[in-house]
PDB file of N, CA and C in Angstrom:
ATOM      1  N   MET O   3     152.037  76.679 257.658  1.00 60.00           N
ATOM      2  CA  MET O   3     151.322  75.416 257.850  1.00 60.00           C
ATOM      3  C   MET O   3     150.816  75.332 259.290  1.00 60.00           C
ATOM      4  N   ASP O   4     149.540  75.108 259.465  1.00 75.00           N
ATOM      5  CA  ASP O   4     148.930  75.033 260.800  1.00 75.00           C
ATOM      6  C   ASP O   4     149.142  73.634 261.375  1.00 75.00           C
ATOM      7  N   LEU O   5     150.215  73.495 262.149  1.00 79.00           N
ATOM      8  CA  LEU O   5     150.585  72.181 262.676  1.00 79.00           C
ATOM      9  C   LEU O   5     149.537  71.632 263.638  1.00 79.00           C
ATOM     10  N   MET O   6     149.014  72.461 264.528  1.00 80.00           N
ATOM     11  CA  MET O   6     147.997  72.000 265.495  1.00 80.00           C
ATOM     12  C   MET O   6     146.742  71.523 264.758  1.00 80.00           C
ATOM     13  N   GLY O   7     146.332  72.296 263.775  1.00 80.00           N
ATOM     14  CA  GLY O   7     145.151  71.922 262.995  1.00 80.00           C
ATOM     15  C   GLY O   7     145.385  70.606 262.277  1.00 80.00           C
ATOM     16  N   MET O   8     146.602  70.438 261.760  1.00 78.00           N
ATOM     17  CA  MET O   8     146.928  69.203 261.052  1.00 78.00           C
ATOM     18  C   MET O   8     146.959  68.008 262.002  1.00 78.00           C
ATOM     19  N   MET O   9     147.488  68.212 263.210  1.00 81.00           N
ATOM     20  CA  MET O   9     147.527  67.121 264.191  1.00 81.00           C
ATOM     21  C   MET O   9     146.100  66.715 264.571  1.00 81.00           C
ATOM     22  N   GLY O  10     145.233  67.698 264.730  1.00 83.00           N
ATOM     23  CA  GLY O  10     143.827  67.414 265.039  1.00 83.00           C
ATOM     24  C   GLY O  10     143.187  66.620 263.920  1.00 83.00           C
ATOM     25  N   LYS O  11     143.478  67.028 262.690  1.00 81.00           N
ATOM     26  CA  LYS O  11     142.932  66.357 261.509  1.00 81.00           C
ATOM     27  C   LYS O  11     143.448  64.915 261.442  1.00 81.00           C
ATOM     28  N   LEU O  12     144.738  64.734 261.788  1.00 82.00           N
ATOM     29  CA  LEU O  12     145.338  63.400 261.773  1.00 82.00           C
ATOM     30  C   LEU O  12     144.634  62.492 262.781  1.00 82.00           C
ATOM     31  N   LYS O  13     144.393  63.008 263.995  1.00 87.00           N
ATOM     32  CA  LYS O  13     143.690  62.223 265.032  1.00 87.00           C
ATOM     33  C   LYS O  13     142.289  61.854 264.561  1.00 87.00           C
ATOM     34  N   GLU O  14     141.619  62.823 263.967  1.00 86.00           N
ATOM     35  CA  GLU O  14     140.266  62.609 263.452  1.00 86.00           C
ATOM     36  C   GLU O  14     140.275  61.514 262.371  1.00 86.00           C
ATOM     37  N   THR O  15     141.248  61.587 261.479  1.00 84.00           N
ATOM     38  CA  THR O  15     141.362  60.595 260.407  1.00 84.00           C
ATOM     39  C   THR O  15     141.672  59.217 260.982  1.00 84.00           C
ATOM     40  N   GLN O  16     142.567  59.159 261.968  1.00 87.00           N
ATOM     41  CA  GLN O  16     142.884  57.868 262.595  1.00 87.00           C
ATOM     42  C   GLN O  16     141.627  57.269 263.220  1.00 87.00           C
ATOM     43  N   GLN O  17     140.794  58.127 263.847  1.00 90.00           N
ATOM     44  CA  GLN O  17     139.540  57.650 264.446  1.00 90.00           C
ATOM     45  C   GLN O  17     138.613  57.110 263.355  1.00 90.00           C
ATOM     46  N   LYS O  18     138.529  57.833 262.245  1.00 90.00           N
ATOM     47  CA  LYS O  18     137.673  57.378 261.136  1.00 90.00           C
ATOM     48  C   LYS O  18     138.181  56.047 260.582  1.00 90.00           C
ATOM     49  N   ILE O  19     139.505  55.895 260.519  1.00 89.00           N
ATOM     50  CA  ILE O  19     140.082  54.637 260.036  1.00 89.00           C
ATOM     51  C   ILE O  19     139.726  53.508 260.995  1.00 89.00           C
ATOM     52  N   GLU O  20     139.837  53.761 262.310  1.00 92.00           N
ATOM     53  CA  GLU O  20     139.458  52.747 263.304  1.00 92.00           C
ATOM     54  C   GLU O  20     137.985  52.371 263.141  1.00 92.00           C
ATOM     55  N   ASN O  21     137.125  53.379 262.975  1.00 93.00           N
ATOM     56  CA  ASN O  21     135.691  53.126 262.795  1.00 93.00           C
ATOM     57  C   ASN O  21     135.438  52.318 261.529  1.00 93.00           C
ATOM     58  N   THR O  22     136.170  52.639 260.462  1.00 93.00           N
ATOM     59  CA  THR O  22     136.023  51.904 259.204  1.00 93.00           C
ATOM     60  C   THR O  22     136.459  50.452 259.390  1.00 93.00           C
ATOM     61  N   LYS O  23     137.569  50.240 260.105  1.00 93.00           N
ATOM     62  CA  LYS O  23     138.032  48.868 260.365  1.00 93.00           C
ATOM     63  C   LYS O  23     136.980  48.081 261.136  1.00 93.00           C
ATOM     64  N   LYS O  24     136.347  48.717 262.125  1.00 95.00           N
ATOM     65  CA  LYS O  24     135.280  48.042 262.893  1.00 95.00           C
ATOM     66  C   LYS O  24     134.124  47.688 261.965  1.00 95.00           C
ATOM     67  N   ARG O  25     133.751  48.647 261.104  1.00 94.00           N
ATOM     68  CA  ARG O  25     132.636  48.399 260.187  1.00 94.00           C
ATOM     69  C   ARG O  25     132.974  47.268 259.221  1.00 94.00           C
ATOM     70  N   LEU O  26     134.235  47.187 258.802  1.00 95.00           N
ATOM     71  CA  LEU O  26     134.633  46.142 257.858  1.00 95.00           C
ATOM     72  C   LEU O  26     134.537  44.743 258.477  1.00 95.00           C
ATOM     73  N   ASP O  27     134.496  44.669 259.814  1.00 95.00           N
ATOM     74  CA  ASP O  27     134.255  43.378 260.477  1.00 95.00           C
ATOM     75  C   ASP O  27     132.842  42.877 260.205  1.00 95.00           C
ATOM     76  N   THR O  28     131.940  43.792 259.815  1.00 95.00           N
ATOM     77  CA  THR O  28     130.546  43.397 259.569  1.00 95.00           C
ATOM     78  C   THR O  28     130.267  43.204 258.077  1.00 95.00           C
ATOM     79  N   VAL O  29     131.251  43.535 257.231  1.00 95.00           N
ATOM     80  CA  VAL O  29     131.086  43.352 255.778  1.00 95.00           C
ATOM     81  C   VAL O  29     131.546  41.938 255.429  1.00 95.00           C
ATOM     82  N   LEU O  30     130.626  41.132 254.902  1.00 97.00           N
ATOM     83  CA  LEU O  30     130.937  39.727 254.630  1.00 97.00           C
ATOM     84  C   LEU O  30     131.196  39.490 253.143  1.00 97.00           C
ATOM     85  N   ILE O  31     132.234  38.718 252.873  1.00 97.00           N
ATOM     86  CA  ILE O  31     132.619  38.351 251.510  1.00 97.00           C
ATOM     87  C   ILE O  31     132.384  36.848 251.373  1.00 97.00           C
ATOM     88  N   ASP O  32     131.541  36.457 250.415  1.00 97.00           N
ATOM     89  CA  ASP O  32     131.274  35.039 250.168  1.00 97.00           C
ATOM     90  C   ASP O  32     132.018  34.601 248.915  1.00 97.00           C
ATOM     91  N   GLU O  33     132.572  33.423 248.990  1.00 98.00           N
ATOM     92  CA  GLU O  33     133.256  32.856 247.818  1.00 98.00           C
ATOM     93  C   GLU O  33     132.978  31.359 247.818  1.00 98.00           C
ATOM     94  N   GLN O  34     132.943  30.764 246.630  1.00 97.00           N
ATOM     95  CA  GLN O  34     132.734  29.316 246.562  1.00 97.00           C
ATOM     96  C   GLN O  34     133.455  28.722 245.376  1.00 97.00           C
ATOM     97  N   SER O  35     133.646  27.396 245.451  1.00 97.00           N
ATOM     98  CA  SER O  35     134.246  26.694 244.322  1.00 97.00           C
ATOM     99  C   SER O  35     133.239  26.732 243.173  1.00 97.00           C
ATOM    100  N   THR O  36     133.724  26.541 241.948  1.00 96.00           N
ATOM    101  CA  THR O  36     132.844  26.634 240.778  1.00 96.00           C
ATOM    102  C   THR O  36     131.683  25.646 240.856  1.00 96.00           C
ATOM    103  N   ASP O  37     131.915  24.490 241.479  1.00 96.00           N
ATOM    104  CA  ASP O  37     130.835  23.501 241.586  1.00 96.00           C
ATOM    105  C   ASP O  37     130.007  23.657 242.869  1.00 96.00           C
ATOM    106  N   GLY O  38     130.356  24.648 243.686  1.00 97.00           N
ATOM    107  CA  GLY O  38     129.572  24.923 244.892  1.00 97.00           C
ATOM    108  C   GLY O  38     129.788  23.947 246.038  1.00 97.00           C
ATOM    109  N   LEU O  39     130.775  23.062 245.928  1.00 97.00           N
ATOM    110  CA  LEU O  39     130.999  22.059 246.980  1.00 97.00           C
ATOM    111  C   LEU O  39     131.694  22.635 248.209  1.00 97.00           C
ATOM    112  N   LEU O  40     132.359  23.779 248.034  1.00 98.00           N
ATOM    113  CA  LEU O  40     133.051  24.420 249.148  1.00 98.00           C
ATOM    114  C   LEU O  40     132.696  25.899 249.139  1.00 98.00           C
ATOM    115  N   LYS O  41     132.253  26.392 250.299  1.00 98.00           N
ATOM    116  CA  LYS O  41     131.892  27.812 250.409  1.00 98.00           C
ATOM    117  C   LYS O  41     132.592  28.393 251.628  1.00 98.00           C
ATOM    118  N   VAL O  42     133.116  29.598 251.466  1.00 98.00           N
ATOM    119  CA  VAL O  42     133.723  30.283 252.609  1.00 98.00           C
ATOM    120  C   VAL O  42     133.150  31.690 252.708  1.00 98.00           C
ATOM    121  N   THR O  43     133.109  32.184 253.932  1.00 98.00           N
ATOM    122  CA  THR O  43     132.694  33.561 254.183  1.00 98.00           C
ATOM    123  C   THR O  43     133.751  34.198 255.070  1.00 98.00           C
ATOM    124  N   LEU O  44     134.224  35.368 254.654  1.00 97.00           N
ATOM    125  CA  LEU O  44     135.169  36.109 255.491  1.00 97.00           C
ATOM    126  C   LEU O  44     134.655  37.530 255.667  1.00 97.00           C
ATOM    127  N   THR O  45     135.219  38.220 256.651  1.00 96.00           N
ATOM    128  CA  THR O  45     134.925  39.646 256.779  1.00 96.00           C
ATOM    129  C   THR O  45     135.862  40.395 255.845  1.00 96.00           C
ATOM    130  N   ALA O  46     135.556  41.667 255.606  1.00 96.00           N
ATOM    131  CA  ALA O  46     136.439  42.492 254.774  1.00 96.00           C
ATOM    132  C   ALA O  46     137.772  42.744 255.483  1.00 96.00           C
ATOM    133  N   ASN O  47     137.859  42.383 256.766  1.00 95.00           N
ATOM    134  CA  ASN O  47     139.136  42.442 257.486  1.00 95.00           C
ATOM    135  C   ASN O  47     139.876  41.109 257.419  1.00 95.00           C
ATOM    136  N   ARG O  48     139.412  40.242 256.529  1.00 95.00           N
ATOM    137  CA  ARG O  48     140.087  38.965 256.245  1.00 95.00           C
ATOM    138  C   ARG O  48     140.076  37.979 257.411  1.00 95.00           C
ATOM    139  N   LYS O  49     138.996  37.994 258.183  1.00 96.00           N
ATOM    140  CA  LYS O  49     138.806  36.991 259.242  1.00 96.00           C
ATOM    141  C   LYS O  49     137.787  35.986 258.719  1.00 96.00           C
ATOM    142  N   ILE O  50     138.117  34.693 258.809  1.00 97.00           N
ATOM    143  CA  ILE O  50     137.211  33.648 258.319  1.00 97.00           C
ATOM    144  C   ILE O  50     136.025  33.519 259.277  1.00 97.00           C
ATOM    145  N   LYS O  51     134.815  33.605 258.725  1.00 97.00           N
ATOM    146  CA  LYS O  51     133.593  33.478 259.526  1.00 97.00           C
ATOM    147  C   LYS O  51     132.996  32.079 259.412  1.00 97.00           C
ATOM    148  N   SER O  52     133.054  31.509 258.206  1.00 98.00           N
ATOM    149  CA  SER O  52     132.501  30.160 258.054  1.00 98.00           C
ATOM    150  C   SER O  52     133.104  29.456 256.850  1.00 98.00           C
ATOM    151  N   ILE O  53     133.126  28.130 256.959  1.00 97.00           N
ATOM    152  CA  ILE O  53     133.545  27.264 255.848  1.00 97.00           C
ATOM    153  C   ILE O  53     132.520  26.137 255.775  1.00 97.00           C
ATOM    154  N   LEU O  54     131.910  25.979 254.616  1.00 98.00           N
ATOM    155  CA  LEU O  54     130.943  24.900 254.411  1.00 98.00           C
ATOM    156  C   LEU O  54     131.525  23.921 253.397  1.00 98.00           C
ATOM    157  N   ILE O  55     131.586  22.654 253.782  1.00 97.00           N
ATOM    158  CA  ILE O  55     132.179  21.622 252.918  1.00 97.00           C
ATOM    159  C   ILE O  55     131.137  20.532 252.670  1.00 97.00           C
ATOM    160  N   GLU O  56     130.845  20.285 251.383  1.00 97.00           N
ATOM    161  CA  GLU O  56     129.928  19.192 251.037  1.00 97.00           C
ATOM    162  C   GLU O  56     130.590  17.856 251.403  1.00 97.00           C
ATOM    163  N   ASP O  57     129.787  16.911 251.860  1.00 97.00           N
ATOM    164  CA  ASP O  57     130.305  15.611 252.294  1.00 97.00           C
ATOM    165  C   ASP O  57     131.157  14.914 251.232  1.00 97.00           C
ATOM    166  N   SER O  58     130.791  15.074 249.958  1.00 95.00           N
ATOM    167  CA  SER O  58     131.525  14.376 248.896  1.00 95.00           C
ATOM    168  C   SER O  58     133.003  14.787 248.859  1.00 95.00           C
ATOM    169  N   LEU O  59     133.306  15.998 249.279  1.00 95.00           N
ATOM    170  CA  LEU O  59     134.707  16.455 249.286  1.00 95.00           C
ATOM    171  C   LEU O  59     135.512  15.784 250.400  1.00 95.00           C
ATOM    172  N   LEU O  60     134.836  15.265 251.410  1.00 95.00           N
ATOM    173  CA  LEU O  60     135.536  14.655 252.538  1.00 95.00           C
ATOM    174  C   LEU O  60     136.188  13.332 252.149  1.00 95.00           C
ATOM    175  N   GLU O  61     135.756  12.778 251.019  1.00 96.00           N
ATOM    176  CA  GLU O  61     136.316  11.501 250.570  1.00 96.00           C
ATOM    177  C   GLU O  61     137.636  11.679 249.824  1.00 96.00           C
ATOM    178  N   ASP O  62     137.957  12.912 249.448  1.00 95.00           N
ATOM    179  CA  ASP O  62     139.172  13.153 248.668  1.00 95.00           C
ATOM    180  C   ASP O  62     139.980  14.270 249.325  1.00 95.00           C
ATOM    181  N   LYS O  63     140.899  13.866 250.188  1.00 96.00           N
ATOM    182  CA  LYS O  63     141.690  14.812 250.974  1.00 96.00           C
ATOM    183  C   LYS O  63     142.416  15.825 250.081  1.00 96.00           C
ATOM    184  N   GLU O  64     143.060  15.341 249.017  1.00 97.00           N
ATOM    185  CA  GLU O  64     143.822  16.244 248.145  1.00 97.00           C
ATOM    186  C   GLU O  64     142.936  17.260 247.449  1.00 97.00           C
ATOM    187  N   GLN O  65     141.785  16.794 246.967  1.00 96.00           N
ATOM    188  CA  GLN O  65     140.860  17.709 246.301  1.00 96.00           C
ATOM    189  C   GLN O  65     140.375  18.770 247.295  1.00 96.00           C
ATOM    190  N   LEU O  66     140.046  18.343 248.508  1.00 97.00           N
ATOM    191  CA  LEU O  66     139.584  19.270 249.538  1.00 97.00           C
ATOM    192  C   LEU O  66     140.659  20.318 249.831  1.00 97.00           C
ATOM    193  N   GLU O  67     141.896  19.873 249.967  1.00 97.00           N
ATOM    194  CA  GLU O  67     142.999  20.804 250.235  1.00 97.00           C
ATOM    195  C   GLU O  67     143.144  21.818 249.095  1.00 97.00           C
ATOM    196  N   ASP O  68     143.070  21.315 247.844  1.00 97.00           N
ATOM    197  CA  ASP O  68     143.167  22.207 246.675  1.00 97.00           C
ATOM    198  C   ASP O  68     142.026  23.223 246.678  1.00 97.00           C
ATOM    199  N   TYR O  69     140.815  22.754 246.944  1.00 97.00           N
ATOM    200  CA  TYR O  69     139.649  23.636 246.975  1.00 97.00           C
ATOM    201  C   TYR O  69     139.824  24.719 248.046  1.00 97.00           C
ATOM    202  N   LEU O  70     140.271  24.303 249.224  1.00 97.00           N
ATOM    203  CA  LEU O  70     140.453  25.274 250.313  1.00 97.00           C
ATOM    204  C   LEU O  70     141.442  26.365 249.913  1.00 97.00           C
ATOM    205  N   ILE O  71     142.557  25.969 249.329  1.00 97.00           N
ATOM    206  CA  ILE O  71     143.569  26.942 248.924  1.00 97.00           C
ATOM    207  C   ILE O  71     142.990  27.902 247.879  1.00 97.00           C
ATOM    208  N   LEU O  72     142.362  27.349 246.844  1.00 97.00           N
ATOM    209  CA  LEU O  72     141.812  28.176 245.765  1.00 97.00           C
ATOM    210  C   LEU O  72     140.737  29.137 246.260  1.00 97.00           C
ATOM    211  N   VAL O  73     139.767  28.602 246.974  1.00 98.00           N
ATOM    212  CA  VAL O  73     138.616  29.405 247.389  1.00 98.00           C
ATOM    213  C   VAL O  73     139.019  30.430 248.447  1.00 98.00           C
ATOM    214  N   LEU O  74     139.846  30.028 249.408  1.00 97.00           N
ATOM    215  CA  LEU O  74     140.291  30.978 250.431  1.00 97.00           C
ATOM    216  C   LEU O  74     141.123  32.096 249.804  1.00 97.00           C
ATOM    217  N   ASN O  75     142.014  31.761 248.878  1.00 98.00           N
ATOM    218  CA  ASN O  75     142.808  32.804 248.223  1.00 98.00           C
ATOM    219  C   ASN O  75     141.937  33.793 247.468  1.00 98.00           C
ATOM    220  N   LYS O  76     140.919  33.278 246.749  1.00 97.00           N
ATOM    221  CA  LYS O  76     140.009  34.172 246.019  1.00 97.00           C
ATOM    222  C   LYS O  76     139.253  35.071 246.996  1.00 97.00           C
ATOM    223  N   ALA O  77     138.784  34.490 248.094  1.00 97.00           N
ATOM    224  CA  ALA O  77     138.023  35.264 249.079  1.00 97.00           C
ATOM    225  C   ALA O  77     138.913  36.317 249.745  1.00 97.00           C
ATOM    226  N   ILE O  78     140.145  35.941 250.078  1.00 97.00           N
ATOM    227  CA  ILE O  78     141.080  36.883 250.719  1.00 97.00           C
ATOM    228  C   ILE O  78     141.390  38.041 249.762  1.00 97.00           C
ATOM    229  N   GLU O  79     141.548  37.721 248.485  1.00 97.00           N
ATOM    230  CA  GLU O  79     141.822  38.774 247.499  1.00 97.00           C
ATOM    231  C   GLU O  79     140.647  39.748 247.410  1.00 97.00           C
ATOM    232  N   LYS O  80     139.419  39.214 247.350  1.00 97.00           N
ATOM    233  CA  LYS O  80     138.230  40.071 247.306  1.00 97.00           C
ATOM    234  C   LYS O  80     138.154  40.941 248.556  1.00 97.00           C
ATOM    235  N   ALA O  81     138.361  40.309 249.728  1.00 96.00           N
ATOM    236  CA  ALA O  81     138.284  41.026 250.994  1.00 96.00           C
ATOM    237  C   ALA O  81     139.350  42.123 251.049  1.00 96.00           C
ATOM    238  N   SER O  82     140.549  41.815 250.571  1.00 96.00           N
ATOM    239  CA  SER O  82     141.635  42.802 250.566  1.00 96.00           C
ATOM    240  C   SER O  82     141.286  43.999 249.689  1.00 96.00           C
ATOM    241  N   ASN O  83     140.683  43.736 248.534  1.00 95.00           N
ATOM    242  CA  ASN O  83     140.292  44.825 247.639  1.00 95.00           C
ATOM    243  C   ASN O  83     139.270  45.741 248.300  1.00 95.00           C
ATOM    244  N   VAL O  84     138.273  45.158 248.961  1.00 95.00           N
ATOM    245  CA  VAL O  84     137.254  45.948 249.655  1.00 95.00           C
ATOM    246  C   VAL O  84     137.916  46.748 250.783  1.00 95.00           C
ATOM    247  N   ASN O  85     138.743  46.069 251.570  1.00 94.00           N
ATOM    248  CA  ASN O  85     139.425  46.681 252.706  1.00 94.00           C
ATOM    249  C   ASN O  85     140.259  47.880 252.255  1.00 94.00           C
ATOM    250  N   GLU O  86     141.099  47.677 251.247  1.00 93.00           N
ATOM    251  CA  GLU O  86     141.976  48.753 250.778  1.00 93.00           C
ATOM    252  C   GLU O  86     141.172  49.920 250.214  1.00 93.00           C
ATOM    253  N   ALA O  87     140.140  49.616 249.435  1.00 93.00           N
ATOM    254  CA  ALA O  87     139.334  50.676 248.834  1.00 93.00           C
ATOM    255  C   ALA O  87     138.674  51.522 249.921  1.00 93.00           C
ATOM    256  N   GLU O  88     138.122  50.868 250.942  1.00 91.00           N
ATOM    257  CA  GLU O  88     137.448  51.588 252.027  1.00 91.00           C
ATOM    258  C   GLU O  88     138.430  52.453 252.818  1.00 91.00           C
ATOM    259  N   LEU O  89     139.570  51.871 253.196  1.00 89.00           N
ATOM    260  CA  LEU O  89     140.540  52.613 254.007  1.00 89.00           C
ATOM    261  C   LEU O  89     141.192  53.730 253.196  1.00 89.00           C
ATOM    262  N   ASP O  90     141.464  53.490 251.912  1.00 88.00           N
ATOM    263  CA  ASP O  90     142.019  54.536 251.057  1.00 88.00           C
ATOM    264  C   ASP O  90     141.057  55.704 250.948  1.00 88.00           C
ATOM    265  N   ALA O  91     139.769  55.386 250.802  1.00 87.00           N
ATOM    266  CA  ALA O  91     138.765  56.438 250.666  1.00 87.00           C
ATOM    267  C   ALA O  91     138.766  57.322 251.910  1.00 87.00           C
ATOM    268  N   VAL O  92     138.830  56.713 253.086  1.00 84.00           N
ATOM    269  CA  VAL O  92     138.840  57.488 254.339  1.00 84.00           C
ATOM    270  C   VAL O  92     140.104  58.335 254.420  1.00 84.00           C
ATOM    271  N   ALA O  93     141.240  57.733 254.142  1.00 77.00           N
ATOM    272  CA  ALA O  93     142.519  58.444 254.261  1.00 77.00           C
ATOM    273  C   ALA O  93     142.580  59.607 253.264  1.00 77.00           C
ATOM    274  N   LYS O  94     142.166  59.371 252.024  1.00 78.00           N
ATOM    275  CA  LYS O  94     142.253  60.415 250.996  1.00 78.00           C
ATOM    276  C   LYS O  94     141.260  61.537 251.255  1.00 78.00           C
ATOM    277  N   MET O  95     140.094  61.185 251.755  1.00 73.00           N
ATOM    278  CA  MET O  95     139.029  62.153 251.965  1.00 73.00           C
ATOM    279  C   MET O  95     139.449  63.202 252.988  1.00 73.00           C
ATOM    280  N   ASP O  96     140.173  62.776 254.016  1.00 61.00           N
ATOM    281  CA  ASP O  96     140.429  63.663 255.137  1.00 61.00           C
ATOM    282  C   ASP O  96     141.841  64.198 255.246  1.00 61.00           C
ATOM    283  N   MET O  97     142.753  63.629 254.488  1.00 57.00           N
ATOM    284  CA  MET O  97     144.146  63.986 254.732  1.00 57.00           C
ATOM    285  C   MET O  97     144.655  65.072 253.807  1.00 57.00           C
ATOM    286  N   PRO O  98     145.278  66.077 254.404  1.00 57.00           N
ATOM    287  CA  PRO O  98     146.029  66.995 253.550  1.00 57.00           C
ATOM    288  C   PRO O  98     147.219  66.175 253.051  1.00 57.00           C
ATOM    289  N   MET O  99     147.571  66.285 251.802  1.00 56.00           N
ATOM    290  CA  MET O  99     148.647  65.447 251.289  1.00 56.00           C
ATOM    291  C   MET O  99     150.015  65.987 251.703  1.00 56.00           C
ATOM    292  N   ILE O 100     150.632  65.257 252.602  1.00 55.00           N
ATOM    293  CA  ILE O 100     151.947  65.608 253.106  1.00 55.00           C
ATOM    294  C   ILE O 100     152.888  64.518 252.619  1.00 55.00           C
ATOM    295  N   PRO O 101     154.002  64.858 252.018  1.00 58.00           N
ATOM    296  CA  PRO O 101     154.907  63.820 251.531  1.00 58.00           C
ATOM    297  C   PRO O 101     155.244  62.808 252.635  1.00 58.00           C
ATOM    298  N   GLY O 102     155.117  61.527 252.292  1.00 59.00           N
ATOM    299  CA  GLY O 102     155.448  60.486 253.247  1.00 59.00           C
ATOM    300  C   GLY O 102     154.300  60.056 254.143  1.00 59.00           C
ATOM    301  N   MET O 103     153.221  60.846 254.212  1.00 54.00           N
ATOM    302  CA  MET O 103     152.086  60.517 255.099  1.00 54.00           C
ATOM    303  C   MET O 103     151.400  59.242 254.679  1.00 54.00           C
ATOM    304  N   ASP O 104     151.349  58.981 253.375  1.00 55.00           N
ATOM    305  CA  ASP O 104     150.667  57.779 252.906  1.00 55.00           C
ATOM    306  C   ASP O 104     151.303  56.511 253.477  1.00 55.00           C
ATOM    307  N   GLN O 105     152.544  56.585 253.896  1.00 56.00           N
ATOM    308  CA  GLN O 105     153.216  55.417 254.483  1.00 56.00           C
ATOM    309  C   GLN O 105     152.613  55.047 255.835  1.00 56.00           C
ATOM    310  N   LEU O 106     152.018  56.012 256.525  1.00 56.00           N
ATOM    311  CA  LEU O 106     151.426  55.743 257.838  1.00 56.00           C
ATOM    312  C   LEU O 106     150.246  54.791 257.755  1.00 56.00           C
ATOM    313  N   PHE O 107     149.599  54.753 256.613  1.00 53.00           N
ATOM    314  CA  PHE O 107     148.361  53.984 256.499  1.00 53.00           C
ATOM    315  C   PHE O 107     148.569  52.631 255.866  1.00 53.00           C
ATOM    316  N   LYS O 108     149.800  52.229 255.660  1.00 50.00           N
ATOM    317  CA  LYS O 108     150.064  50.919 255.045  1.00 50.00           C
ATOM    318  C   LYS O 108     150.036  49.842 256.096  1.00 50.00           C
TER     319      LYS O 108
END
């Protein structure tokens, strides 16, 4: 087993993962309530970029809270799926499969 070559490959893969994480900051995930009264946008790295709330929701605190929880959870789930798929693709593409290595990327 060429340990030096593998270490070089590992560094290269880590760099690609960092680059992918940076790129995922520019990938936007939009989600909204079924009636469109609440809209959120996050990056694929799960950072909230914007929240738009229709004025009518401001009159009902509980409804607004429920909407925020529902819509943010849906958006976070979508963003997580994109994030994991992208990072998995980079890790699998470049990594020789070494037992236990997959734990490094969690």
